[in-house]
Short mmCIF file of C-alpha atoms and ligand atoms in Angstrom, two decimals:
data_model
loop_
_atom_site.label_atom_id
_atom_site.label_comp_id
_atom_site.label_asym_id
_atom_site.label_seq_id
_atom_site.Cartn_x
_atom_site.Cartn_y
_atom_site.Cartn_z
CA MET A 1 57.08 49.48 -13.73
CA ASP A 2 56.39 46.39 -16.03
CA LEU A 3 53.42 44.67 -14.69
CA GLN A 4 54.09 42.71 -17.64
CA GLU A 5 57.20 41.57 -16.09
CA LEU A 6 55.57 40.96 -12.55
CA LYS A 7 53.06 39.04 -13.27
CA ASN A 8 54.49 36.65 -15.17
CA ARG A 9 56.99 35.85 -12.87
CA ALA A 10 54.40 35.76 -10.04
CA LYS A 11 52.99 32.84 -12.53
CA GLN A 12 56.27 31.19 -12.95
CA GLU A 13 57.00 31.11 -9.17
CA ILE A 14 53.65 30.23 -8.31
CA ASP A 15 53.76 26.97 -10.34
CA LYS A 16 56.41 26.33 -8.63
CA VAL A 17 55.08 25.98 -5.21
CA VAL A 18 54.68 22.46 -3.90
CA ASP A 19 52.92 22.58 -0.49
CA LEU A 20 50.65 25.44 1.22
CA ASP A 21 53.61 26.25 3.62
CA GLU A 22 55.45 28.10 0.51
CA ILE A 23 52.02 29.28 -0.78
CA GLU A 24 52.09 31.05 2.19
CA LYS A 25 55.39 32.30 1.86
CA THR A 26 54.72 33.09 -1.38
CA PHE A 27 51.51 35.17 -0.88
CA LYS A 28 53.65 37.60 1.21
CA LYS A 29 56.19 38.20 -1.54
CA TYR A 30 53.38 39.57 -3.85
CA LEU A 31 50.02 40.61 -2.45
CA GLY A 32 51.12 41.01 1.65
CA LYS A 33 50.90 44.37 3.00
CA LYS A 34 54.77 45.32 2.17
CA GLY A 35 54.51 42.88 -1.19
CA GLU A 36 55.68 43.75 -4.65
CA VAL A 37 51.80 44.54 -5.67
CA ALA A 38 51.25 46.43 -2.92
CA LEU A 39 54.35 48.41 -3.32
CA ILE A 40 52.90 49.41 -6.91
CA PHE A 41 49.75 51.40 -5.58
CA ASP A 42 51.87 52.77 -2.61
CA SER A 43 53.57 54.39 -5.90
CA LEU A 44 50.57 55.76 -7.38
CA LYS A 45 50.62 58.23 -5.36
CA ASP A 46 53.64 60.33 -7.01
CA LEU A 47 51.77 60.05 -10.58
CA ALA A 48 49.52 62.60 -12.12
CA ILE A 49 46.01 61.99 -11.84
CA GLU A 50 45.43 60.55 -15.37
CA GLU A 51 48.22 58.00 -14.89
CA LYS A 52 47.36 57.31 -12.08
CA LYS A 53 43.66 55.99 -13.12
CA ALA A 54 45.06 53.83 -15.72
CA LEU A 55 48.13 52.38 -13.57
CA GLY A 56 45.55 51.78 -10.34
CA GLN A 57 43.17 49.86 -12.63
CA GLU A 58 45.99 47.95 -14.36
CA ALA A 59 47.62 47.47 -10.84
CA ASN A 60 44.09 46.51 -9.78
CA VAL A 61 43.15 43.93 -12.69
CA LEU A 62 47.14 42.62 -11.36
CA LYS A 63 46.18 42.22 -8.29
CA GLN A 64 42.82 40.13 -9.38
CA GLU A 65 45.11 37.78 -11.57
CA ILE A 66 47.76 37.06 -9.17
CA GLU A 67 44.86 36.05 -6.69
CA GLU A 68 43.53 33.58 -9.13
CA PHE A 69 47.18 32.44 -9.73
CA PHE A 70 47.38 31.34 -5.90
CA GLU A 71 44.17 29.90 -5.54
CA GLN A 72 44.79 27.75 -8.85
CA ARG A 73 47.77 26.85 -7.52
CA LYS A 74 46.16 26.13 -4.19
CA LYS A 75 43.56 23.41 -5.79
CA GLU A 76 46.45 21.76 -7.71
CA ILE A 77 48.32 21.12 -4.43
CA LYS A 78 45.35 19.80 -2.90
CA ASN A 79 44.63 17.60 -5.27
CA THR A 80 48.15 15.91 -5.85
CA ALA A 81 48.35 15.82 -2.00
CA SER A 82 44.96 13.91 -2.06
CA GLU A 83 46.05 11.79 -4.78
CA ILE A 84 49.29 10.63 -2.98
CA LYS A 85 47.13 10.08 -0.10
CA GLN A 86 45.05 7.69 -2.07
CA THR A 87 47.60 5.58 -3.78
CA THR A 88 50.03 5.02 -0.77
CA GLU A 89 47.23 4.66 1.69
CA ARG A 90 45.11 2.11 0.08
CA ILE A 91 43.57 -0.49 2.35
CA ASP A 92 44.88 -3.45 1.39
CA ILE A 93 42.01 -5.99 1.55
CA THR A 94 44.26 -8.76 1.04
CA ARG A 95 45.72 -8.24 4.20
CA PRO A 96 44.58 -10.96 6.96
CA GLY A 97 41.87 -8.98 9.74
CA THR A 98 41.96 -8.23 13.43
CA LYS A 99 41.11 -11.54 15.26
CA MET A 100 38.34 -11.51 17.07
CA ALA A 101 38.81 -13.10 20.51
CA ARG A 102 36.56 -16.16 20.80
CA GLY A 103 34.78 -17.27 23.78
CA HIS A 104 36.04 -21.27 24.87
CA LEU A 105 35.23 -23.70 27.37
CA HIS A 106 36.70 -23.42 31.49
CA PRO A 107 38.88 -26.19 32.25
CA LEU A 108 36.87 -28.10 34.45
CA THR A 109 34.31 -28.47 31.30
CA LEU A 110 36.71 -29.49 28.83
CA VAL A 111 38.02 -32.75 31.74
CA LEU A 112 33.85 -33.20 32.42
CA LYS A 113 34.01 -33.57 28.73
CA ASP A 114 36.76 -36.00 27.80
CA ALA A 115 36.15 -37.98 31.34
CA LEU A 116 32.50 -38.50 29.95
CA LYS A 117 33.29 -39.28 26.48
CA ILE A 118 35.99 -41.36 27.65
CA PHE A 119 33.53 -43.73 29.94
CA GLN A 120 30.58 -43.49 27.47
CA THR A 121 32.97 -45.62 24.90
CA MET A 122 33.16 -47.79 28.41
CA GLY A 123 29.60 -48.51 27.92
CA PHE A 124 28.80 -46.04 30.85
CA GLU A 125 25.48 -44.37 30.15
CA ILE A 126 25.32 -40.65 31.68
CA ALA A 127 22.78 -40.34 34.50
CA GLN A 128 22.19 -37.28 36.60
CA GLY A 129 20.83 -36.50 39.66
CA PRO A 130 19.43 -33.14 42.23
CA GLU A 131 22.12 -31.00 43.90
CA LEU A 132 19.91 -30.29 47.03
CA GLU A 133 18.63 -33.59 48.19
CA THR A 134 17.73 -35.57 51.24
CA GLU A 135 19.56 -37.16 54.44
CA TRP A 136 18.14 -40.08 53.29
CA TYR A 137 19.40 -40.30 49.58
CA ASN A 138 22.70 -38.42 50.91
CA PHE A 139 23.52 -40.57 54.10
CA ASP A 140 21.05 -43.13 54.78
CA ALA A 141 20.57 -45.12 51.58
CA LEU A 142 24.32 -45.42 51.50
CA ASN A 143 24.56 -46.96 54.88
CA VAL A 144 26.58 -43.57 56.31
CA PRO A 145 25.91 -44.30 60.56
CA LYS A 146 23.67 -41.86 62.09
CA ASP A 147 26.44 -40.70 63.95
CA HIS A 148 29.11 -40.41 61.24
CA PRO A 149 31.10 -37.10 61.68
CA ALA A 150 30.41 -36.70 57.96
CA ARG A 151 27.09 -35.51 58.48
CA ASP A 152 27.38 -33.07 61.10
CA MET A 153 27.42 -29.62 60.71
CA GLN A 154 31.80 -29.18 60.15
CA ASP A 155 31.13 -30.86 56.58
CA THR A 156 27.08 -30.33 55.44
CA PHE A 157 26.11 -27.74 54.27
CA TRP A 158 21.82 -28.04 56.39
CA LEU A 159 19.07 -26.45 54.43
CA ARG A 160 16.42 -24.38 56.63
CA GLN A 161 13.59 -27.21 56.40
CA ASN A 162 10.64 -25.25 55.39
CA MET A 163 11.81 -25.19 52.11
CA SER A 164 8.99 -25.22 49.08
CA THR A 165 6.49 -28.13 49.39
CA ASN A 166 6.42 -28.72 45.69
CA TYR A 167 10.50 -29.03 45.40
CA LYS A 168 10.22 -31.63 48.31
CA LYS A 169 7.84 -33.84 46.66
CA GLN A 170 9.43 -33.65 43.75
CA ILE A 171 12.98 -35.00 45.23
CA THR A 172 11.80 -37.33 48.73
CA ASN A 173 10.75 -40.64 49.14
CA ASN A 174 8.19 -41.28 52.01
CA ASN A 175 8.75 -43.20 55.32
CA LYS A 176 12.46 -41.74 54.62
CA SER A 177 14.34 -38.58 56.05
CA ASN A 178 13.92 -35.88 54.09
CA LYS A 179 15.87 -33.11 55.86
CA LEU A 180 17.29 -31.24 53.56
CA LEU A 181 20.61 -30.23 52.74
CA MET A 182 23.29 -29.80 49.74
CA ARG A 183 24.79 -33.04 48.49
CA THR A 184 28.04 -33.74 49.83
CA HIS A 185 28.97 -36.19 46.70
CA THR A 186 27.46 -37.71 43.75
CA SER A 187 27.08 -41.09 45.50
CA PRO A 188 23.19 -40.35 46.02
CA VAL A 189 22.92 -40.53 42.26
CA GLN A 190 24.03 -44.13 42.52
CA VAL A 191 20.47 -45.51 44.76
CA ARG A 192 17.93 -43.43 42.80
CA TYR A 193 19.40 -44.40 39.60
CA MET A 194 18.73 -48.15 40.75
CA GLU A 195 15.33 -47.67 42.12
CA THR A 196 14.19 -46.76 38.43
CA HIS A 197 16.90 -49.00 36.20
CA GLN A 198 17.57 -52.78 36.57
CA PRO A 199 20.97 -54.61 36.20
CA PRO A 200 22.99 -55.09 34.80
CA LEU A 201 23.93 -51.37 34.71
CA ARG A 202 26.63 -48.66 33.90
CA ILE A 203 26.61 -45.02 35.14
CA ILE A 204 28.68 -41.94 35.03
CA VAL A 205 27.38 -39.07 36.91
CA PRO A 206 28.83 -35.53 36.65
CA GLY A 207 27.97 -33.21 39.12
CA ARG A 208 28.40 -30.34 41.49
CA VAL A 209 29.09 -31.20 45.34
CA PHE A 210 29.24 -29.07 48.53
CA ARG A 211 31.00 -29.68 51.76
CA ASN A 212 30.86 -26.94 54.56
CA GLU A 213 34.65 -26.61 54.63
CA ALA A 214 37.67 -24.14 55.13
CA THR A 215 39.00 -23.77 51.92
CA ASP A 216 43.04 -24.26 50.55
CA ALA A 217 44.93 -25.16 47.77
CA LYS A 218 43.41 -28.67 47.74
CA HIS A 219 39.59 -28.10 49.15
CA GLU A 220 37.01 -25.79 47.76
CA ALA A 221 33.66 -25.33 49.23
CA GLN A 222 31.99 -26.64 45.94
CA PHE A 223 33.75 -28.87 43.36
CA TYR A 224 33.10 -31.55 41.30
CA GLN A 225 32.64 -35.41 40.69
CA LEU A 226 32.09 -38.01 38.87
CA GLU A 227 30.61 -41.03 40.05
CA GLY A 228 30.89 -44.67 38.24
CA LEU A 229 28.56 -47.64 38.89
CA MET A 230 29.20 -50.94 37.26
CA VAL A 231 26.53 -53.39 38.45
CA ASP A 232 26.31 -56.82 36.91
CA LYS A 233 26.49 -60.80 38.20
CA GLU A 234 30.39 -61.24 37.83
CA VAL A 235 31.79 -57.76 38.53
CA SER A 236 34.80 -57.86 40.75
CA ALA A 237 37.69 -55.23 41.75
CA CYS A 238 40.35 -56.96 38.73
CA ASN A 239 37.54 -55.16 36.33
CA PHE A 240 37.16 -52.29 37.80
CA LYS A 241 41.38 -51.51 38.64
CA ALA A 242 41.31 -51.98 34.18
CA ILE A 243 38.33 -49.92 33.94
CA ILE A 244 40.72 -47.20 35.71
CA GLU A 245 43.70 -47.83 34.32
CA GLU A 246 42.39 -47.69 30.96
CA PHE A 247 40.66 -43.98 31.80
CA LEU A 248 43.09 -42.73 33.40
CA LYS A 249 45.39 -43.53 30.71
CA ARG A 250 43.54 -42.29 27.63
CA PHE A 251 42.45 -39.29 29.67
CA PHE A 252 45.67 -38.48 30.91
CA LYS A 253 47.50 -39.46 26.81
CA ALA A 254 50.22 -41.41 28.80
CA ASN A 255 50.77 -43.49 31.44
CA VAL A 256 50.00 -42.03 34.79
CA GLU A 257 51.22 -43.63 37.79
CA ILE A 258 48.82 -44.59 40.58
CA ARG A 259 48.43 -46.67 43.58
CA LEU A 260 45.31 -48.31 45.24
CA ARG A 261 45.48 -48.39 49.27
CA PRO A 262 43.09 -50.12 51.21
CA GLY A 263 40.68 -46.95 52.39
CA PHE A 264 37.07 -47.17 54.40
CA PHE A 265 33.63 -46.18 52.64
CA PRO A 266 30.36 -46.76 54.23
CA PHE A 267 28.89 -47.78 50.89
CA THR A 268 31.52 -50.08 49.97
CA GLU A 269 33.21 -53.64 51.01
CA PRO A 270 35.96 -53.40 50.70
CA SER A 271 36.96 -49.66 49.84
CA PHE A 272 40.17 -48.32 48.40
CA GLU A 273 41.86 -45.18 47.63
CA ILE A 274 43.37 -44.08 44.75
CA ASP A 275 46.16 -41.45 44.32
CA ALA A 276 48.48 -40.60 41.62
CA LYS A 277 51.34 -39.25 40.89
CA ARG A 278 52.10 -35.51 40.41
CA ALA A 279 54.64 -33.62 38.41
CA ASP A 280 56.39 -33.01 41.24
CA GLY A 281 56.56 -36.92 42.37
CA LYS A 282 54.04 -36.01 45.29
CA TRP A 283 51.30 -38.59 45.55
CA MET A 284 47.50 -36.90 45.33
CA GLU A 285 44.52 -38.89 45.93
CA ILE A 286 41.58 -38.90 43.11
CA MET A 287 39.30 -40.86 44.10
CA GLY A 288 37.45 -43.53 46.56
CA ALA A 289 35.77 -46.47 45.34
CA GLY A 290 35.48 -50.06 46.05
CA MET A 291 32.77 -53.13 46.03
CA THR A 292 29.11 -51.68 46.67
CA HIS A 293 28.04 -52.85 49.87
CA PRO A 294 24.89 -54.85 50.18
CA ASN A 295 22.81 -52.37 52.30
CA VAL A 296 23.27 -49.77 49.38
CA PHE A 297 20.98 -52.07 47.23
CA LYS A 298 18.80 -52.83 50.04
CA ALA A 299 18.11 -49.25 49.98
CA ALA A 300 17.57 -49.15 46.16
CA GLY A 301 15.47 -52.19 46.32
CA LEU A 302 17.42 -54.77 44.39
CA ASN A 303 17.49 -58.35 45.17
CA VAL A 304 21.15 -59.09 46.85
CA SER A 305 20.61 -63.00 47.75
CA VAL A 306 24.72 -62.91 46.81
CA SER A 307 25.43 -65.89 48.59
CA ALA A 308 23.13 -68.12 46.58
CA GLY A 309 25.35 -66.98 43.94
CA HIS A 310 22.12 -65.42 42.15
CA GLY A 311 22.67 -61.71 43.30
CA TRP A 312 24.27 -58.59 41.47
CA CYS A 313 27.16 -57.21 42.43
CA GLY A 314 29.07 -54.45 41.34
CA PHE A 315 31.61 -51.65 42.03
CA ALA A 316 31.59 -48.12 42.30
CA PHE A 317 34.17 -45.24 42.28
CA GLY A 318 34.06 -41.05 43.42
CA VAL A 319 36.41 -38.93 41.25
CA GLY A 320 37.64 -35.73 41.53
CA VAL A 321 37.32 -33.83 38.73
CA ASP A 322 39.14 -30.52 40.17
CA ARG A 323 41.76 -33.12 41.02
CA LEU A 324 41.62 -34.53 37.20
CA ALA A 325 41.88 -30.53 36.40
CA LEU A 326 44.99 -30.40 37.97
CA LEU A 327 46.72 -32.55 37.41
CA LYS A 328 46.15 -32.78 33.52
CA TYR A 329 46.96 -28.98 33.46
CA LYS A 330 49.85 -29.14 36.36
CA ILE A 331 47.54 -26.64 38.32
CA ASN A 332 48.73 -26.31 41.75
CA ASP A 333 46.05 -24.69 43.50
CA ILE A 334 41.70 -25.91 42.79
CA ARG A 335 40.96 -22.19 43.85
CA LEU A 336 42.34 -20.75 40.52
CA LEU A 337 39.34 -22.61 38.91
CA TYR A 338 36.73 -20.90 41.12
CA GLN A 339 37.85 -17.73 40.84
CA ASN A 340 37.07 -16.76 36.93
CA ASP A 341 40.09 -14.70 36.83
CA MET A 342 41.09 -14.42 32.72
CA ARG A 343 44.74 -14.25 32.53
CA PHE A 344 44.34 -17.64 33.67
CA LEU A 345 41.13 -19.26 31.80
CA GLU A 346 42.88 -17.82 28.40
CA GLN A 347 45.33 -20.38 28.61
CA PHE A 348 42.82 -23.50 27.58
N1 LIG B 1 32.09 -40.49 47.97
C1 LIG B 1 32.93 -40.17 47.91
C2 LIG B 1 33.35 -38.92 48.27
O1 LIG B 1 33.09 -38.05 47.70
C3 LIG B 1 33.70 -40.85 46.68
C4 LIG B 1 34.08 -42.30 46.64
C5 LIG B 1 33.70 -43.05 47.60
C6 LIG B 1 32.46 -42.73 45.62
C7 LIG B 1 34.11 -44.94 47.23
C8 LIG B 1 32.40 -43.84 45.86
C9 LIG B 1 32.89 -45.27 46.06
O2 LIG B 1 31.06 -44.59 44.79
O3 LIG B 1 32.98 -46.55 46.20
O4 LIG B 1 34.50 -39.19 48.93
#
């Protein structure tokens, strides 16, 4: 048996192996239980004792050497594999990263911000008032009759009247009805503002309002309004119309068709309702407005000697912010604005 020949052959074959599977097979061929080296050991039993000893030793050396060839080759294969991996799976630092989800504003916030900005450029100042109001500011001061249906259980969220006296003190007014309610509109801020500011004035009041109503596609129990008030010496319905048309043009960035209808509100005389045309051609009411009723000025403590030509006069309006959003974004259900469904909100 030529051990040297076997060693060379094994070496050559092992060096040609390129993957670990193949090495397994080759290992079996040479060093397995029935491999070529095992055959040499088997053949020893037929030899004379001296020969057996000599050949046995040589076979042991050979076995070790072949084992080393395998170890060596395995290492090499592993090294080239990781080299290949390194070159083919290199991290490309010039690739754009995965985009992080960014927060964004709610459609109602977008509409409010937009609308406020437009009115500010027209000289209106932002004013605010409390959501928890008194009957005086929400109804009485606005000339709403005592028996007006809007005051009853159907429309107004009345509060149990044992509120914190501290808070009550902050928002109430002596000798006036201090019964507490959630404001049903932003109009009470007109009176609050005029109590502490002298005309001429122009304010725009964003805020949340509450109605004790069943909800449907056009009505929510809670929604947003944008109240406007302009008081000066010579303000007419024409000024109002011009300002509202300018606002709508800038807000919708297009000519939205609107119509003024005669309406009725206790705090204005005359009163109008303004409708805007929706994408489907139907009219939708978007705001109430009118010339401020003298009783409102009186309630706020303003001099209203209009007859003498020295008094103040003004116009006011209340816009449904949600309805502006429905029109602007062509949404057909107001409830979508309050459900916080991300599939809806992600579109803005
Ligand atoms: N406050 C009314 C409402 O909530 C809207 C409104 C109408 C406001 C006429 C006004 C106005 O300022 O002049 O329905």
